[in-house]
PDB file of C-alpha atoms and ligand atoms in Angstrom:
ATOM      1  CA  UNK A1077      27.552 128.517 231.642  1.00 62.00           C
ATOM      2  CA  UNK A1078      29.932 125.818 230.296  1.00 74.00           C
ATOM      3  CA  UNK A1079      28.716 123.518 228.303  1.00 94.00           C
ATOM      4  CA  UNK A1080      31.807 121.064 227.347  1.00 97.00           C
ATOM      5  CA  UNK A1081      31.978 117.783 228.877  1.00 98.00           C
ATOM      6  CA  UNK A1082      34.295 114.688 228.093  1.00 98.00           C
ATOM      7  CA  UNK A1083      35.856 111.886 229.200  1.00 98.00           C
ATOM      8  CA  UNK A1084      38.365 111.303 232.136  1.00 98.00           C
ATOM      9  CA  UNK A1085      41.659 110.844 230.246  1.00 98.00           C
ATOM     10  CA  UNK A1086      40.907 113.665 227.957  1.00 98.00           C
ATOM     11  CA  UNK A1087      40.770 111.774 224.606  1.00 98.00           C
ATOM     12  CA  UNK A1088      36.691 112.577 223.989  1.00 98.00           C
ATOM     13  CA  UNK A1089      35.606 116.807 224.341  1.00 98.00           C
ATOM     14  CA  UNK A1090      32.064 117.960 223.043  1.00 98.00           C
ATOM     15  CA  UNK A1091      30.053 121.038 223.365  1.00 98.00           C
ATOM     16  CA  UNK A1092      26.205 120.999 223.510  1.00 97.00           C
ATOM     17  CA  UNK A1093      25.217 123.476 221.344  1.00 96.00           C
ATOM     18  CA  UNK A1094      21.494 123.615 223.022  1.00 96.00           C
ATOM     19  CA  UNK A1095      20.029 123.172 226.184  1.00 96.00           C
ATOM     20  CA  UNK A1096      18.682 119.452 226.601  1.00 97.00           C
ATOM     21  CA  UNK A1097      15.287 118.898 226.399  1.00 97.00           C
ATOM     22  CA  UNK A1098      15.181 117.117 229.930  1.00 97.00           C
ATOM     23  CA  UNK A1099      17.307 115.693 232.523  1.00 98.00           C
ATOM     24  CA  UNK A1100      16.313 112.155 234.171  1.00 97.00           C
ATOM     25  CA  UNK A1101      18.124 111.047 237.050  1.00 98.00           C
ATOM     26  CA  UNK A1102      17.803 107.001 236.534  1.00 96.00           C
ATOM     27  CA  UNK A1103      17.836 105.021 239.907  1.00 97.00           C
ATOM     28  CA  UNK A1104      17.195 101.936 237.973  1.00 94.00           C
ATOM     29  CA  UNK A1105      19.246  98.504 239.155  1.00 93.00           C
ATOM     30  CA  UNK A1106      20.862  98.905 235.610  1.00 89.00           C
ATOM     31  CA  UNK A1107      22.144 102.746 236.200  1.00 92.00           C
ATOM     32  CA  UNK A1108      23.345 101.462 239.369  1.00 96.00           C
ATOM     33  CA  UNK A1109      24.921  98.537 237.926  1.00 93.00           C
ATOM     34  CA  UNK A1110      26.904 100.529 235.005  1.00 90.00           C
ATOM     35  CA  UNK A1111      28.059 103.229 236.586  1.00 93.00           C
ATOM     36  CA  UNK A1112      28.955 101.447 240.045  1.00 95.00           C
ATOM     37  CA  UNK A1113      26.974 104.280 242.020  1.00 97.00           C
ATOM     38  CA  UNK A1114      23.214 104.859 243.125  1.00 98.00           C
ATOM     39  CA  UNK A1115      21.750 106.522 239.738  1.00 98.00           C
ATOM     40  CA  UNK A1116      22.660 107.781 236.824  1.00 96.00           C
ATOM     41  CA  UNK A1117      22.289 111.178 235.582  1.00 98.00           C
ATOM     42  CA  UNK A1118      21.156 111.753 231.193  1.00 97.00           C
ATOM     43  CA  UNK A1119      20.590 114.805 229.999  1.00 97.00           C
ATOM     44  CA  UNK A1120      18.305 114.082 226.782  1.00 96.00           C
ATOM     45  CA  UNK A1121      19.104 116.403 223.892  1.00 97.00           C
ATOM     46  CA  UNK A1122      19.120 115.889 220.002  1.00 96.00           C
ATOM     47  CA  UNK A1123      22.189 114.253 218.480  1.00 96.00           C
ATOM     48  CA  UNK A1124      23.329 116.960 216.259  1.00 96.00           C
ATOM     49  CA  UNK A1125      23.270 119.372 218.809  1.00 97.00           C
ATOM     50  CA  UNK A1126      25.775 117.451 220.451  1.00 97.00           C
ATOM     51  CA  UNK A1127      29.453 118.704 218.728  1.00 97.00           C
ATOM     52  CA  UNK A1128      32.542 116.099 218.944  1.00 97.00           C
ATOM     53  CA  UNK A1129      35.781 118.518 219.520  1.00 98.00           C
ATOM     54  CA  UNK A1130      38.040 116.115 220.204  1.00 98.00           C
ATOM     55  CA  UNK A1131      38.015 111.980 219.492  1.00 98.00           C
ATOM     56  CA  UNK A1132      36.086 109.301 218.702  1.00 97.00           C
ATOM     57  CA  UNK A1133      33.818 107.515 221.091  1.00 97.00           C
ATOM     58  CA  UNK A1134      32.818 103.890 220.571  1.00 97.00           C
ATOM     59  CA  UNK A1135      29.855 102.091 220.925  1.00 94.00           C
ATOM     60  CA  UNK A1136      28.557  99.277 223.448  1.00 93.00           C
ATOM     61  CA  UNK A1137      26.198  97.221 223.203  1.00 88.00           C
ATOM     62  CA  UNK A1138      24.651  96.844 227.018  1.00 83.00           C
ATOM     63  CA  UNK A1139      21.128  95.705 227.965  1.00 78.00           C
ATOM     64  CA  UNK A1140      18.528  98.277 229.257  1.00 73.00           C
ATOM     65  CA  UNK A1141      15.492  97.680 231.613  1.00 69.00           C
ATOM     66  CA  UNK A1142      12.741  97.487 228.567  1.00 73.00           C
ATOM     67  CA  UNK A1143      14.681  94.578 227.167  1.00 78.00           C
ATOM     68  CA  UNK A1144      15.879  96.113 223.943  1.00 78.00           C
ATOM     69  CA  UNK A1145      19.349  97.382 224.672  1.00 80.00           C
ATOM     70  CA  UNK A1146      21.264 100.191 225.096  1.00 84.00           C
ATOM     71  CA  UNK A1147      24.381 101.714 222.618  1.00 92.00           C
ATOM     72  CA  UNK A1148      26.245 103.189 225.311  1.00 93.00           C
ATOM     73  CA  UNK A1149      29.360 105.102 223.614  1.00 96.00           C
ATOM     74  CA  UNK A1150      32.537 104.922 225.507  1.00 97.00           C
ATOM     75  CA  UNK A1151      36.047 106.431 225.040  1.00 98.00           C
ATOM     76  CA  UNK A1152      38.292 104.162 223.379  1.00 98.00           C
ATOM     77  CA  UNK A1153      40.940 104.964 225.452  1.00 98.00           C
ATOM     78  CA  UNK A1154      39.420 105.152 229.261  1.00 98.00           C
ATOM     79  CA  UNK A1155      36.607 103.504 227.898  1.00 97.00           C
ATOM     80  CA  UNK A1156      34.727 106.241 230.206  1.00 97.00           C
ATOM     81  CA  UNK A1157      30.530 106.652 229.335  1.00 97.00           C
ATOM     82  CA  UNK A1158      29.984 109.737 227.663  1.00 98.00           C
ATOM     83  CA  UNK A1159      26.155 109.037 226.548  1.00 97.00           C
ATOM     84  CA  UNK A1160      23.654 106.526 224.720  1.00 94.00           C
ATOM     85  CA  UNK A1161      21.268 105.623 222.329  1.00 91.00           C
ATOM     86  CA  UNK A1162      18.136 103.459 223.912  1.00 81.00           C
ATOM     87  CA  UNK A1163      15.677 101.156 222.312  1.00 67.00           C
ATOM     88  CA  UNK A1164      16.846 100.595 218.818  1.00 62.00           C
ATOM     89  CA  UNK A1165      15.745 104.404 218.043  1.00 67.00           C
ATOM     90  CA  UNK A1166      19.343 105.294 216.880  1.00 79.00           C
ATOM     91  CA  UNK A1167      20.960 108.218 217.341  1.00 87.00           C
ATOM     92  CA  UNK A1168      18.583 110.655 216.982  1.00 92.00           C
ATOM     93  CA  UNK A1169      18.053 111.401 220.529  1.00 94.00           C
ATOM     94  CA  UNK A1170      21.516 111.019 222.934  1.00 96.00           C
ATOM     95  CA  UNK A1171      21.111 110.299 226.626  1.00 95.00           C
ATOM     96  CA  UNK A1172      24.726 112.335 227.832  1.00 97.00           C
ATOM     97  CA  UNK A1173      26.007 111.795 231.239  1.00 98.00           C
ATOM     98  CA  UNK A1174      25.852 114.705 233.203  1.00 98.00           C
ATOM     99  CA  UNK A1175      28.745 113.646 235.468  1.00 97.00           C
ATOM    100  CA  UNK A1176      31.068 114.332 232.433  1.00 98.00           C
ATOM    101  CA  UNK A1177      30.357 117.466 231.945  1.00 98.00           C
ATOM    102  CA  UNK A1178      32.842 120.657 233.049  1.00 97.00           C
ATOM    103  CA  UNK A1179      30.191 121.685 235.094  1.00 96.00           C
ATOM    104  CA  UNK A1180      27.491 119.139 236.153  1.00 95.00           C
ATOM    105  CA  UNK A1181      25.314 121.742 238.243  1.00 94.00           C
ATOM    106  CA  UNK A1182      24.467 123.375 235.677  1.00 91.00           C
ATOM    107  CA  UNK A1183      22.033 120.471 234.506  1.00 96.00           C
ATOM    108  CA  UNK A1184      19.829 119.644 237.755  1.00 97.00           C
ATOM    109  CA  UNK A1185      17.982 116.795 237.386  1.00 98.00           C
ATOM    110  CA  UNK A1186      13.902 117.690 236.150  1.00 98.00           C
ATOM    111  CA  UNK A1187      12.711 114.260 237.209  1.00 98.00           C
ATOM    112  CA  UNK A1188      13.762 110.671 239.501  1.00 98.00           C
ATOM    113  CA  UNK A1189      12.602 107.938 237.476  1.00 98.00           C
ATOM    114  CA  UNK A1190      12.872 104.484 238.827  1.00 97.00           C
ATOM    115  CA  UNK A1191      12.775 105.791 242.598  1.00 98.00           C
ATOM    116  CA  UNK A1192      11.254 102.062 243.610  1.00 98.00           C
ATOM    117  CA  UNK A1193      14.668 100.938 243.275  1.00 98.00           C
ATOM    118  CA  UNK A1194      16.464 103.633 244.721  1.00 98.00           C
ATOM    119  CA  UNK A1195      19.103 103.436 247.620  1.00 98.00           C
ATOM    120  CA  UNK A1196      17.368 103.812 250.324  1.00 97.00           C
ATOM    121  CA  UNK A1197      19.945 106.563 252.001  1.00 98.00           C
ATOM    122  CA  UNK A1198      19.681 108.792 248.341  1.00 98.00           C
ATOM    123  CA  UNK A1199      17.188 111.394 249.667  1.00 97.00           C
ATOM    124  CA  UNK A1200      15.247 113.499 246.894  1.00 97.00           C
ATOM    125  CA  UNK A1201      15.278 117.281 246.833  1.00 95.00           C
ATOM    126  CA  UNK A1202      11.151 118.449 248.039  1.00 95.00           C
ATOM    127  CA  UNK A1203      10.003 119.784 244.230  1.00 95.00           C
ATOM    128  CA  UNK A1204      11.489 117.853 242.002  1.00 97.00           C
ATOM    129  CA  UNK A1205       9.243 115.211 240.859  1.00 97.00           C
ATOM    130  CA  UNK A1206       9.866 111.793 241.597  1.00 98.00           C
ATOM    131  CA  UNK A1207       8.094 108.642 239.585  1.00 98.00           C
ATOM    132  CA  UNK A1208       8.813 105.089 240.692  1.00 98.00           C
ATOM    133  CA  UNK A1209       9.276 103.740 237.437  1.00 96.00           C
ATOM    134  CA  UNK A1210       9.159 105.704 233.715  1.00 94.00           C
ATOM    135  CA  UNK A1211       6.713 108.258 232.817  1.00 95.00           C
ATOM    136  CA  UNK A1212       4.774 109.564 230.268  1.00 93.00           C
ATOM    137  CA  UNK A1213       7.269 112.871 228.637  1.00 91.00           C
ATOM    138  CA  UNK A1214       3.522 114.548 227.528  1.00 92.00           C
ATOM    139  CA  UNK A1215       2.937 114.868 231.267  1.00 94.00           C
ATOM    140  CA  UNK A1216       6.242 115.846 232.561  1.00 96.00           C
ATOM    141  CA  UNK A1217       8.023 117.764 229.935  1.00 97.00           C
ATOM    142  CA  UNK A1218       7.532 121.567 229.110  1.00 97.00           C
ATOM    143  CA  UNK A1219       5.842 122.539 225.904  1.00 97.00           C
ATOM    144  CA  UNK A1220       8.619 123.637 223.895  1.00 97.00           C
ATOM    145  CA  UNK A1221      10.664 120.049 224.776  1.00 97.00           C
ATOM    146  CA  UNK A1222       7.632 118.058 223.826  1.00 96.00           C
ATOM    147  CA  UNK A1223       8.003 120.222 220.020  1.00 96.00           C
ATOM    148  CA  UNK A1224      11.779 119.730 219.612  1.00 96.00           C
ATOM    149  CA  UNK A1225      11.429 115.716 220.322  1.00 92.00           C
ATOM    150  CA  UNK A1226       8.008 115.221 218.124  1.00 92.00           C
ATOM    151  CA  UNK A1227      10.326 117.293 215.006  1.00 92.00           C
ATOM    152  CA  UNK A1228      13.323 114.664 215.589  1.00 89.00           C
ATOM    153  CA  UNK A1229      10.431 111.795 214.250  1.00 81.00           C
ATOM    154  CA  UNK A1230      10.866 112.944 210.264  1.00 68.00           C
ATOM    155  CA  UNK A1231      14.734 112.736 210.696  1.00 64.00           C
TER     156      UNK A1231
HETATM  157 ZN1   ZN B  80      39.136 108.918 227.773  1.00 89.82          ZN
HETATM  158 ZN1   ZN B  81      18.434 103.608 234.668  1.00 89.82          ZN
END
């Protein structure tokens, strides 16, 4: 399975070079706000396993629900999202938009987080769990995701 992604006018291509860790599908007011739709889909996966073929994307400052901002990174030229940094962490971990990649389906979302604010007309798949707000990864998250996120602390 694919995985290359980019942007809409073709000036950004990547390559994961891993599976992500996890894949939240965010029906928070913001989500809804930036993308003009009723969530947003991030696959969470370490930043150096994320390859840049093709481009530059550029930062964004944006606010996020906890208050301490979002670097969402953008194509210069289409200025399309291609994935961000939250909470001041820096770009350790990278949030990438599923939508962008060649082949979307092949990254289901594992969770819906802010579900108290989703549309009310978005109906969630039976076994896929559903929170109303965030969560705590330790409870959600398989073993071997929990390990790869803890090692990305020493970087
Ligand atoms: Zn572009
Ligand atoms: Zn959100």
């Amino acid at each position: 399975m694919s995985r290359e992604g980019g942007c809409a006018c073709g000036a950004i291509r990547y390559r994961l070079n891993r599976e992500p860790m996890f894949v939240n599908c965010c029906h928070c007011t913001s989500c809804q706000t930036e993308t003009g739709s009723a969530f947003a889909i991030n696959a969470l996966i370490e930043a150096d396993q994320v390859e840049t073929l093709k481009g530059a994307p550029e930062p964004v400052m944006t606010r996020s629900e906890s208050g301490r901002g979002q670097q969402i990174w953008r194509c210069p030229d289409c200025k399309v999202a291609l994935w961000s940094n939250y909470g001041g962490a820096g770009d350790k971990v990278r949030f990438l938009r599923v939508g962008t990649l060649d082949t979307p389906a092949a990254m289901p979302p594992d969770i819906h987080i802010f579900t108290s604010t989703k549309q009310p007309w978005v109906v969630l798949p039976a076994g896929t769990p559903a929170v109303p707000e965030y969560y705590k990864p330790k409870e959600m998250w398989p073993k071997a995701s929990q390990e790869r996120f803890a090692a990305l602390k020493g970087k």
